[in-house]
Short mmCIF file of C-alpha atoms in Angstrom, two decimals:
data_model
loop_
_atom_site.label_atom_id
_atom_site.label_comp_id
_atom_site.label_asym_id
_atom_site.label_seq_id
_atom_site.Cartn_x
_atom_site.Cartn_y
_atom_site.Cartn_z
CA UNK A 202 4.86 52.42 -22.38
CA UNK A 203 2.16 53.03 -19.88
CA UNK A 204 0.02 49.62 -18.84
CA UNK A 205 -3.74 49.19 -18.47
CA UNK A 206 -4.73 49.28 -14.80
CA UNK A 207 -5.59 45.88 -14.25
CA UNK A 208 -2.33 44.89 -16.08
CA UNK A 209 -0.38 46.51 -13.42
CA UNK A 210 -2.43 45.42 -10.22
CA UNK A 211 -1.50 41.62 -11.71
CA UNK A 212 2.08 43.01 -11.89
CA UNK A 213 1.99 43.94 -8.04
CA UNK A 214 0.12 41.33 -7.26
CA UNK A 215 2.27 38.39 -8.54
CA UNK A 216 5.31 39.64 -6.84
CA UNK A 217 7.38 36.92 -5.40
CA UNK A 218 8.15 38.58 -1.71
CA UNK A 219 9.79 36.77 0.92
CA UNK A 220 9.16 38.71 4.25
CA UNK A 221 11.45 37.81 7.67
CA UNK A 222 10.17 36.67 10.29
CA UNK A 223 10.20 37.16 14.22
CA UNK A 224 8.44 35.26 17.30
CA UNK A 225 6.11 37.93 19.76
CA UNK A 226 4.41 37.73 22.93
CA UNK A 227 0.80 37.37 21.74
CA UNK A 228 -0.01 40.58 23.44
CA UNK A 229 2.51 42.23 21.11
CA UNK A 230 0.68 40.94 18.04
CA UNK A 231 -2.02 43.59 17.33
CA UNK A 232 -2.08 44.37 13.70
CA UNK A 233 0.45 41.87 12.37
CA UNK A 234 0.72 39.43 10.11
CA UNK A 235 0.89 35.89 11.03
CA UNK A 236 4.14 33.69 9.96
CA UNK A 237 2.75 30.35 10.91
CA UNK A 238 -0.62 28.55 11.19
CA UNK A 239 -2.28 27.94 14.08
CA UNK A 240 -3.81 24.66 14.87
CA UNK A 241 -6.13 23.80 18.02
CA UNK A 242 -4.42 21.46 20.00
CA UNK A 243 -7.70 21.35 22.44
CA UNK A 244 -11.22 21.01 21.78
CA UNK A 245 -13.23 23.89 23.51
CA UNK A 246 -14.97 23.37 25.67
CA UNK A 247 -12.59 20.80 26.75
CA UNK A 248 -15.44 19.10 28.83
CA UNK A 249 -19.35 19.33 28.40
CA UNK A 250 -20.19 21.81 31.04
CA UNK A 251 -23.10 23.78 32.42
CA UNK A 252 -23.92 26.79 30.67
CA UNK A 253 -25.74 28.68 33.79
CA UNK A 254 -26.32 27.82 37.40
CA UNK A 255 -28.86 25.60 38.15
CA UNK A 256 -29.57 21.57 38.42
CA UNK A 257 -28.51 18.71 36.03
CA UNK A 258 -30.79 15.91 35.64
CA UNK A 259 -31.32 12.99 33.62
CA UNK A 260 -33.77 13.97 30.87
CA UNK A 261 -36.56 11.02 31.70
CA UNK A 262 -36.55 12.14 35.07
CA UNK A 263 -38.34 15.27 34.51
CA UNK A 264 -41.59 14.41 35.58
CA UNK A 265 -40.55 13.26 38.32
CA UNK A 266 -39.49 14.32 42.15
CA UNK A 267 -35.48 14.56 42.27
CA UNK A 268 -33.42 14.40 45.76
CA UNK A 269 -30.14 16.45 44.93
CA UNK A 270 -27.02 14.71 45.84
CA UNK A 271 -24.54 16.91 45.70
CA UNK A 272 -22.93 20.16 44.44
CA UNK A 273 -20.40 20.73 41.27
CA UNK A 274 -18.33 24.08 41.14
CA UNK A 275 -16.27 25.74 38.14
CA UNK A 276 -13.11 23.63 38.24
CA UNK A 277 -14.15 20.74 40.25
CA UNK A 278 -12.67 17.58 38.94
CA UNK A 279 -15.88 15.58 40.19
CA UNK A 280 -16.91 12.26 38.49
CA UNK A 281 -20.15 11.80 39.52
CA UNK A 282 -22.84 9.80 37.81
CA UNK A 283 -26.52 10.38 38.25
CA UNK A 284 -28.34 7.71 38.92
CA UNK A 285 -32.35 7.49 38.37
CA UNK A 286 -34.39 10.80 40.59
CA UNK A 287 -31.32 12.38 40.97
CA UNK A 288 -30.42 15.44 40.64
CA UNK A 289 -26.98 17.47 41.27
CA UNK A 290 -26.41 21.66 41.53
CA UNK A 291 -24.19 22.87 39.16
CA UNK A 292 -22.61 26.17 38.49
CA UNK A 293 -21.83 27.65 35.13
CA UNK A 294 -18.62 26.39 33.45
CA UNK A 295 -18.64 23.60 36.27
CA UNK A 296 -18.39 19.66 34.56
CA UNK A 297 -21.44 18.19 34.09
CA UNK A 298 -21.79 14.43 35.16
CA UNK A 299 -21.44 11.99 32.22
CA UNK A 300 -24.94 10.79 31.91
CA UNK A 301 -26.43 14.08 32.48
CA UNK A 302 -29.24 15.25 29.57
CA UNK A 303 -30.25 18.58 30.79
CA UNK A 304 -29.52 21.49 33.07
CA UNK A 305 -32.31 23.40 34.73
CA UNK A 306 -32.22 26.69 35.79
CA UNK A 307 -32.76 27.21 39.54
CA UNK A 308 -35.21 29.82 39.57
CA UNK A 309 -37.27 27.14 36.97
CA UNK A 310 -37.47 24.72 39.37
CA UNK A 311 -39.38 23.87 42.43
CA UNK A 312 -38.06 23.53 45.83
CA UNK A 313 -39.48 20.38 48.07
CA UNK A 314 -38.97 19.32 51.28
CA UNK A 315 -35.69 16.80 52.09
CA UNK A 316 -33.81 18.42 49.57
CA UNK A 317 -36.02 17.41 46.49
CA UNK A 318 -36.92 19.61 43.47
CA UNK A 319 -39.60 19.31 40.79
CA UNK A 320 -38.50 20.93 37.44
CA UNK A 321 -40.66 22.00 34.46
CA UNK A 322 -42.37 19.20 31.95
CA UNK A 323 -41.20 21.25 28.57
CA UNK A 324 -37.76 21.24 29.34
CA UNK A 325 -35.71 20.23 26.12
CA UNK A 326 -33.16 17.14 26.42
CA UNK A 327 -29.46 18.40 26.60
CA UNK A 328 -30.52 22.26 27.30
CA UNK A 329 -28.10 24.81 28.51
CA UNK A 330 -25.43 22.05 28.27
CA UNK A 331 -22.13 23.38 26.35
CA UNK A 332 -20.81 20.15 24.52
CA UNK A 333 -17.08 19.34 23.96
CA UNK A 334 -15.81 21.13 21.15
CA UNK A 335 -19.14 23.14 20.61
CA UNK A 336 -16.69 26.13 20.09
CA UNK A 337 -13.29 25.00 18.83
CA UNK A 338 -11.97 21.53 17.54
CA UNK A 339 -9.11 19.59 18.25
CA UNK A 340 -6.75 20.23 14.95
CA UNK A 341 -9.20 22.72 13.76
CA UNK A 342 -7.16 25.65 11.60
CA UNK A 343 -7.59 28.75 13.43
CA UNK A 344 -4.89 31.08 11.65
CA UNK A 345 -3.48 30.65 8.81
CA UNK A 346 -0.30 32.03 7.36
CA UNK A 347 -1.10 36.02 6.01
CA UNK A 348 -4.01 36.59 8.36
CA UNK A 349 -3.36 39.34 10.21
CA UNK A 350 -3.89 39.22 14.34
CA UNK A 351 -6.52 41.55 16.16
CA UNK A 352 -7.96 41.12 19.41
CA UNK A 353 -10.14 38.65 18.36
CA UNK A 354 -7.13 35.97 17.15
CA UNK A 355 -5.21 36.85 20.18
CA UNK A 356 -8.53 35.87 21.56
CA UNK A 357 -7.56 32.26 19.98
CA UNK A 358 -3.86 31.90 20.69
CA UNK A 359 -4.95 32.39 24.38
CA UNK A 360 -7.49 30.18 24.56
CA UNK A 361 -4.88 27.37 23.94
CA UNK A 362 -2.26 28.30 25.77
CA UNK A 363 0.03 29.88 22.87
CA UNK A 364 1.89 33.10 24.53
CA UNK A 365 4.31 33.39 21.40
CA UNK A 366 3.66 33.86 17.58
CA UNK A 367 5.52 33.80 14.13
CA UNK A 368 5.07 37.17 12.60
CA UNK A 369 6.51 38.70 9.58
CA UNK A 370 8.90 41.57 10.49
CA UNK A 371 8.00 44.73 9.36
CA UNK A 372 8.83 45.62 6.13
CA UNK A 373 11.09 48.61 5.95
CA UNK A 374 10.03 51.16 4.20
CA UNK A 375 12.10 54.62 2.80
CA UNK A 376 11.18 57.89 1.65
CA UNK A 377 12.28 60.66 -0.32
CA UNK A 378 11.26 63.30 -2.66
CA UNK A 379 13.13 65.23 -5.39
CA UNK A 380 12.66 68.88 -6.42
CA UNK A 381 14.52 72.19 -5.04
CA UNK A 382 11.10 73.80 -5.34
CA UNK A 383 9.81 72.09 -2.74
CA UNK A 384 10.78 72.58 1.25
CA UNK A 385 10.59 70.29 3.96
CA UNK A 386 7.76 71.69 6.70
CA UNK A 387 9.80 72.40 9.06
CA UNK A 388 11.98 74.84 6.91
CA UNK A 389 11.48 78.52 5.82
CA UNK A 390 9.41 78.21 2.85
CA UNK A 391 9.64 81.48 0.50
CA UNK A 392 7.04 82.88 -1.73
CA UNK A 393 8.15 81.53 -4.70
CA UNK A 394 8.83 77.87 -3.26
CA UNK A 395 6.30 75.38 -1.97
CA UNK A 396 6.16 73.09 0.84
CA UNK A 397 6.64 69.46 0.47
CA UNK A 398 3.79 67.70 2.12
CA UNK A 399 4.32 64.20 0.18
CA UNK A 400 6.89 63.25 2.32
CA UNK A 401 5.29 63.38 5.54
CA UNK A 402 1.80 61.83 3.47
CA UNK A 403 3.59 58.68 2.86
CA UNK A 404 5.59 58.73 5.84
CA UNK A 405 2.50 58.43 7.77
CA UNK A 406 0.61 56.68 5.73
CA UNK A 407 2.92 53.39 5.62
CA UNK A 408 3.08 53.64 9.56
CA UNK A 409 -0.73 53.33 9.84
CA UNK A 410 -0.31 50.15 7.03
CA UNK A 411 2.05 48.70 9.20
CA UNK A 412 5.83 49.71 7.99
CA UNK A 413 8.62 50.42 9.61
CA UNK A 414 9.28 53.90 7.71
CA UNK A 415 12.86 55.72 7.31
CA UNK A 416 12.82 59.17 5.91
CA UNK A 417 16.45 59.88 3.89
CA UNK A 418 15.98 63.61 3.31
CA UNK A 419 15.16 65.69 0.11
CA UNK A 420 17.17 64.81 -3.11
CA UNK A 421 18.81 68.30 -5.19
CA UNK A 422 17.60 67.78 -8.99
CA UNK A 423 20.28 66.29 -9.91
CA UNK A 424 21.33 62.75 -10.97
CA UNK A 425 23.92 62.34 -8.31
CA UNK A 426 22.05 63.49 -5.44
CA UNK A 427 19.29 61.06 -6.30
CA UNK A 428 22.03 58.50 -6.97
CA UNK A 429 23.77 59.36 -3.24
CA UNK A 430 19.80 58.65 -1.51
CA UNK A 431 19.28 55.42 -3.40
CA UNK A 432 22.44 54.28 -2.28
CA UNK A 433 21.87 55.04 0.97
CA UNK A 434 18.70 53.08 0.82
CA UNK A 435 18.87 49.87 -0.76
CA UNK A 436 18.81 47.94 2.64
CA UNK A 437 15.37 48.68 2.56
CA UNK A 438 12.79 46.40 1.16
CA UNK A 439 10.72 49.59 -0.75
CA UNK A 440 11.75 52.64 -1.49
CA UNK A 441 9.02 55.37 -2.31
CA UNK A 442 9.89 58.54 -3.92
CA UNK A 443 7.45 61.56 -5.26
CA UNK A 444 8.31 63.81 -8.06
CA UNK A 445 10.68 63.65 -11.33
CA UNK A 446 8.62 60.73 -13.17
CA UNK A 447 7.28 62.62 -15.59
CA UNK A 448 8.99 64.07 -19.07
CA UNK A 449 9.92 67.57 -17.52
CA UNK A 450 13.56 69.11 -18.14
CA UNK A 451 13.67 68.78 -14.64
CA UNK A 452 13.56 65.09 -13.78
CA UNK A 453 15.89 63.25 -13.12
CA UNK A 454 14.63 60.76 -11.09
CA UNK A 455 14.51 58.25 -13.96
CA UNK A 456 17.65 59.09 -15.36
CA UNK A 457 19.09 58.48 -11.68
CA UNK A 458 17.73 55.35 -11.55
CA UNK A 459 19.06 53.90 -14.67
CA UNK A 460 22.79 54.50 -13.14
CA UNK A 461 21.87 51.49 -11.12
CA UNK A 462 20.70 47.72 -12.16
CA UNK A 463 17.29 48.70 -12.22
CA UNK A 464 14.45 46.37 -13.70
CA UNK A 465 11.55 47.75 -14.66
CA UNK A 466 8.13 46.41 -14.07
CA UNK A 467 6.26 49.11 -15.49
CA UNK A 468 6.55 52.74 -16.78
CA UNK A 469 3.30 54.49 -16.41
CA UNK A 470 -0.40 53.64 -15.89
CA UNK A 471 -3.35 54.46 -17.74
CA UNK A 472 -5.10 55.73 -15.07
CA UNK A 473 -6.26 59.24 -14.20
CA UNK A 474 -4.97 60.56 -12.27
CA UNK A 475 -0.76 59.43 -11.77
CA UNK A 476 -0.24 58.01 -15.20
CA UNK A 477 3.32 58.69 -14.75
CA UNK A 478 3.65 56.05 -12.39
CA UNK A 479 6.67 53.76 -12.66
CA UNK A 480 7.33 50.40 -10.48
CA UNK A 481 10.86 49.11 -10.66
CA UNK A 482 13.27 47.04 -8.32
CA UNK A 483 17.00 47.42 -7.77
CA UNK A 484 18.11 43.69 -6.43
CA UNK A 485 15.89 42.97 -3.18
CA UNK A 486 14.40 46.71 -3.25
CA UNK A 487 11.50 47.44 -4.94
CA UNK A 488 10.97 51.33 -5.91
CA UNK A 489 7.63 52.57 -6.41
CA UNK A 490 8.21 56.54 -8.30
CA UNK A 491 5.15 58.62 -7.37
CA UNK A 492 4.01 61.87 -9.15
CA UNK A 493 4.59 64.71 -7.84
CA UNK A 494 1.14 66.32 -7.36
CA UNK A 495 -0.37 65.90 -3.93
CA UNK A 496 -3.37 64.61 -4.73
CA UNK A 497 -2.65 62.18 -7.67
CA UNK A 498 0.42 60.77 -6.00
CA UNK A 499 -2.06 60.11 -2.60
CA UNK A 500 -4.45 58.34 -5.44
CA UNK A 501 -2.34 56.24 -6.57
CA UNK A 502 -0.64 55.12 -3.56
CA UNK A 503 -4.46 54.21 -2.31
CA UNK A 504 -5.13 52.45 -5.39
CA UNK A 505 -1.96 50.61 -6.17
CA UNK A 506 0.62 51.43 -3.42
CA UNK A 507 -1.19 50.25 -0.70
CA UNK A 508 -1.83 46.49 -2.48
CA UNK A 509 2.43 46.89 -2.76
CA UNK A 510 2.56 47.06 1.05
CA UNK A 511 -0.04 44.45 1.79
CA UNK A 512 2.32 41.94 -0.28
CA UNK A 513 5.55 43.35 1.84
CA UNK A 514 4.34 42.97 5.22
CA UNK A 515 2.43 39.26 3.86
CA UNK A 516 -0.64 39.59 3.85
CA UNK A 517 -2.92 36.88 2.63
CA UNK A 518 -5.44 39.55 1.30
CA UNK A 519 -3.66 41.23 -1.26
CA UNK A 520 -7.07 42.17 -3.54
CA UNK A 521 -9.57 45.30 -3.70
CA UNK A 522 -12.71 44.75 -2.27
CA UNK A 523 -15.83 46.87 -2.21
CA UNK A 524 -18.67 48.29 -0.95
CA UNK A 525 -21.94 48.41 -3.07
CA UNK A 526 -23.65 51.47 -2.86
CA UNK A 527 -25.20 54.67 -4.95
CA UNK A 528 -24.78 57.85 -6.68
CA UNK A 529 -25.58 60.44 -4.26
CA UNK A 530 -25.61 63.16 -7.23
CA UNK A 531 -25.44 63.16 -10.66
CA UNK A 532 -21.91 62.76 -11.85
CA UNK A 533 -19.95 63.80 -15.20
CA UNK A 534 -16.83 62.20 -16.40
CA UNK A 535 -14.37 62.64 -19.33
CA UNK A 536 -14.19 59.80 -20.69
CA UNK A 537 -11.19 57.63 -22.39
CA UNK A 538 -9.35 56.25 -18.90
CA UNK A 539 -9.81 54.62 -15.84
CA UNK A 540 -10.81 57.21 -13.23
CA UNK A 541 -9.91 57.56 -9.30
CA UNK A 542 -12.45 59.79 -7.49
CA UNK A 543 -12.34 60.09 -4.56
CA UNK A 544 -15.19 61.08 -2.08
CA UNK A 545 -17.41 60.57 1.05
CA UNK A 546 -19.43 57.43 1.86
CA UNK A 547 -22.22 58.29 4.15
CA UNK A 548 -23.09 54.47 5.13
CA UNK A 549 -25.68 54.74 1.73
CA UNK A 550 -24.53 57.72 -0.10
CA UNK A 551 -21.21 58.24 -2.81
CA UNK A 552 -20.63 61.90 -2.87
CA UNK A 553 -17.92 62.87 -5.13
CA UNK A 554 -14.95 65.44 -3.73
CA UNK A 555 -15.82 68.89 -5.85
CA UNK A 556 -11.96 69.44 -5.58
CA UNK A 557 -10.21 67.26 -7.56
CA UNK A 558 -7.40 68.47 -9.09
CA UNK A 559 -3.75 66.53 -9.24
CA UNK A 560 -2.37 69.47 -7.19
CA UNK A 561 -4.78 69.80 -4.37
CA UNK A 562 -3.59 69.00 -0.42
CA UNK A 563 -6.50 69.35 1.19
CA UNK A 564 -9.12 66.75 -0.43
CA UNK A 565 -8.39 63.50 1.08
CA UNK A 566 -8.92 64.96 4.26
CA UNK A 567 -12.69 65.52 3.81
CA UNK A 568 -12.91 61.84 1.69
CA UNK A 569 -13.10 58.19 3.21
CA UNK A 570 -13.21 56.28 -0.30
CA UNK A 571 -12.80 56.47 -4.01
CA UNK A 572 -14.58 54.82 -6.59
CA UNK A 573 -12.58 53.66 -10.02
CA UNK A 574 -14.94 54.39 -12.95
CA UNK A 575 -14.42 52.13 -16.21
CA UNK A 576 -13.15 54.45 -18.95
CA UNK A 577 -16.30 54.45 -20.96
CA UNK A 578 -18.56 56.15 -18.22
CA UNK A 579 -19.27 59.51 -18.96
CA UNK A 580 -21.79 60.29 -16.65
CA UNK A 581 -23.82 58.70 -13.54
CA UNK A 582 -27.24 59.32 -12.57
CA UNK A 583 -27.90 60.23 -9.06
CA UNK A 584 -29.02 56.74 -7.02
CA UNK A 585 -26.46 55.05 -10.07
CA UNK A 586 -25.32 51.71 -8.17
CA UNK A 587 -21.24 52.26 -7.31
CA UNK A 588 -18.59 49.91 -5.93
CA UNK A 589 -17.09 52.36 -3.34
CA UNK A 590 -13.12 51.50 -2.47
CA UNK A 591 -12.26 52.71 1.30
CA UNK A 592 -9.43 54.94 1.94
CA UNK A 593 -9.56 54.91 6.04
CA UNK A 594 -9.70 51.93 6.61
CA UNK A 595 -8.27 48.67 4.92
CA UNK A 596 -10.68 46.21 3.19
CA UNK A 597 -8.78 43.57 0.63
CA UNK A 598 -10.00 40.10 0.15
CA UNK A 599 -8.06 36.74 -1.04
CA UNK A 600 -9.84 36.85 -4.29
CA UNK A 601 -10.12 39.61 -7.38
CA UNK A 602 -12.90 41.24 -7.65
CA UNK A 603 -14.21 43.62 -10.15
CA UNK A 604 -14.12 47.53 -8.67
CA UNK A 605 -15.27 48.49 -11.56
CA UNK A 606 -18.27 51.09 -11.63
CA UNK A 607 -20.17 50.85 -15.02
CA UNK A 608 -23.27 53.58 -16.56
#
């Protein structure tokens, strides 16, 4: 019996994964998922220092005439104290003296004879100083376990010395779709058969998500050849298949599937469109059975299929988030279920896809978000406020939200 939407989101969502786990170089990290947290084990900056090149002083001294005494570089391990009218030169990053209240920029100050400067009276007491963990802690969290690693956190690792990581392995992924319709792209195709371009959708699409992705080849309709593929794939820690879901003569993916120990987690979705939808797992494999049509089975794996992959490879953000913006047209819906449309967000704008249908290819490529209408909207007016759900890029959060969009 098909589930309500946000039943089956909860269903994903509470699955109890355990992804493996593998130590990197940092530099290798880029898009994956961390396996440990991080914790400062130095305070940055790990000494006050001078933000720019120019004099330290001691702040009550400003009014008056200061000899400089010496000269501080980057990296100098110099312990010198300033004593009253002194003054030092100091380059940026260098370690400023203990008792030292401000740095003045050199072309602020004025030059004297016998090595003596006069600086401005409206300096401010501990200017262009950078303070001792100003930036970063000592024992300060700065990963935690499920964040995934960009640039910017590999930023972090670096900046104390880490050069290795605890990632979760990538979560293998396998593919295959049923039908003797259908023909693989790089076959000969003849007028009364169709291509299969699901295959090579989700094949592509769980690379960009981060998967390891095998492809097992193209099942016969019938039980056993089904039966032969899932065998064949059960090392695997998802296995996706498109096609033979629904109640058609021809289906036999479910049937196939019951020759095995499967548990079922739910059998269809009350969604539009993909409500034949089912979500199983065979011991350690979970098996997510698409539709068959193009468009709703691309939907669907946006909408539910992608929050599925985000547990698998660990992720700590595992919930839709949105994007608040409005109507760019006025909009009308059947009513009666929960509604994926998909569509192009200009940076203000919602513009609905005018192709829509479950069997269309072509319109995700000219779309960059859906929006989920509640099943009582029947229409939107044009400037309407909508959450808008991204499809090229990622954009979960820790915490549900409501994605919603109500008249």
């Amino acid at each position: 019996m098909a589930i309500d939407v946000n039943e089956a989101l909860n269903k994903i969502t509470n699955i109890n994964t355990t992804p493996k786990f593998e130590i990197i170089p940092i530099e290798d990290a880029h898009g994956r998922i961390s396996a440990q947290e991080i914790i400062a084990k130095i305070s940055l900056p790990r000494f006050n220092n001078s933000a720019m090149d120019g004099y330290g002083i001691i702040y009550e001294n400003k009014d008056e005439e200061l000899s400089i005494v010496d000269t501080i570089f980057a990296g100098d391990d110099n312990d010198t104290l300033l004593k009253n009218s002194q003054a030092v030169k100091i380059m940026t990053g260098a370690r400023v003296p203990e008792n030292c209240t401000a740095i003045i920029p050199k072309e602020d100050c004025q030059y004297l004879d016998n090595d003596k400067i006069k600086v401005p009276n409206t300096i401010k007491k501990f200017q262009h100083i950078r303070f001792i963990g100003e930036d970063i802690n000592e024992d300060e969290i700065l990963i935690n376990i499920g964040d995934e690693i960009n640039f910017s956190k590999v930023t972090l690792l670096a900046s104390q010395g880490v050069s290795h990581i605890k990632v979760y392995k990538k979560p293998k992924i396998v593919i295959f779709s049923s039908g003797e319709e259908l023909k693989l792209h790089y076959e000969k195709a003849e007028d009364y058969q169709i291509y299969n371009s699901n295959t090579p959708t989700f094949m592509s699409r769980c690379k960009e998500l981060g998967c390891q992705v095998d492809f097992t080849g193209q099942a016969r309709d019938s039980i056993e050849s089904i039966k032969e593929l899932v065998t064949n794939s059960l090392d695997a820690d998802l296995i996706i298949t498109s096609g033979g879901v629904s109640v058609g003569d021809a289906d036999f993916t479910k049937d196939a599937f019951k020759e095995f120990d499967f548990k079922n987690i739910f059998d269809g979705i009350k969604v539009k469109p993909g409500k034949p939808t089912v979500l199983g797992k065979i011991k350690d494999t979970y098996i997510l059975n698409l539709p068959g049509n193009p468009l709703a089975s691309a939907l669907i794996f946006e909408f539910f299929g992608k929050i599925l992959i985000q547990k698998l490879i660990g992720s700590n953000k595992i919930h839709h988030n949105f994007i608040n913006a409005k109507m760019g047209e006025d909009f009308y819906n059947k009513k009666g279920r929960i509604t994926l449309i998909p569509g192009y967000f200009d940076g203000e704008y919602f513009f609905s896809d005018q192709k829509r249908s479950p069997g269309m290819v072509s319109t995700l490529s000219r779309s960059n978000c859906l929006i989920v209408l509640d099943e009582n909207v029947s229409n939107i007016k044009k400037d309407s406020p909508v959450k808008i759900l991204p499809i090229n890029w990622n954009f979960f959060e820790k915490t549900s939200k409501d994605f919603l969009t109500y008249e």
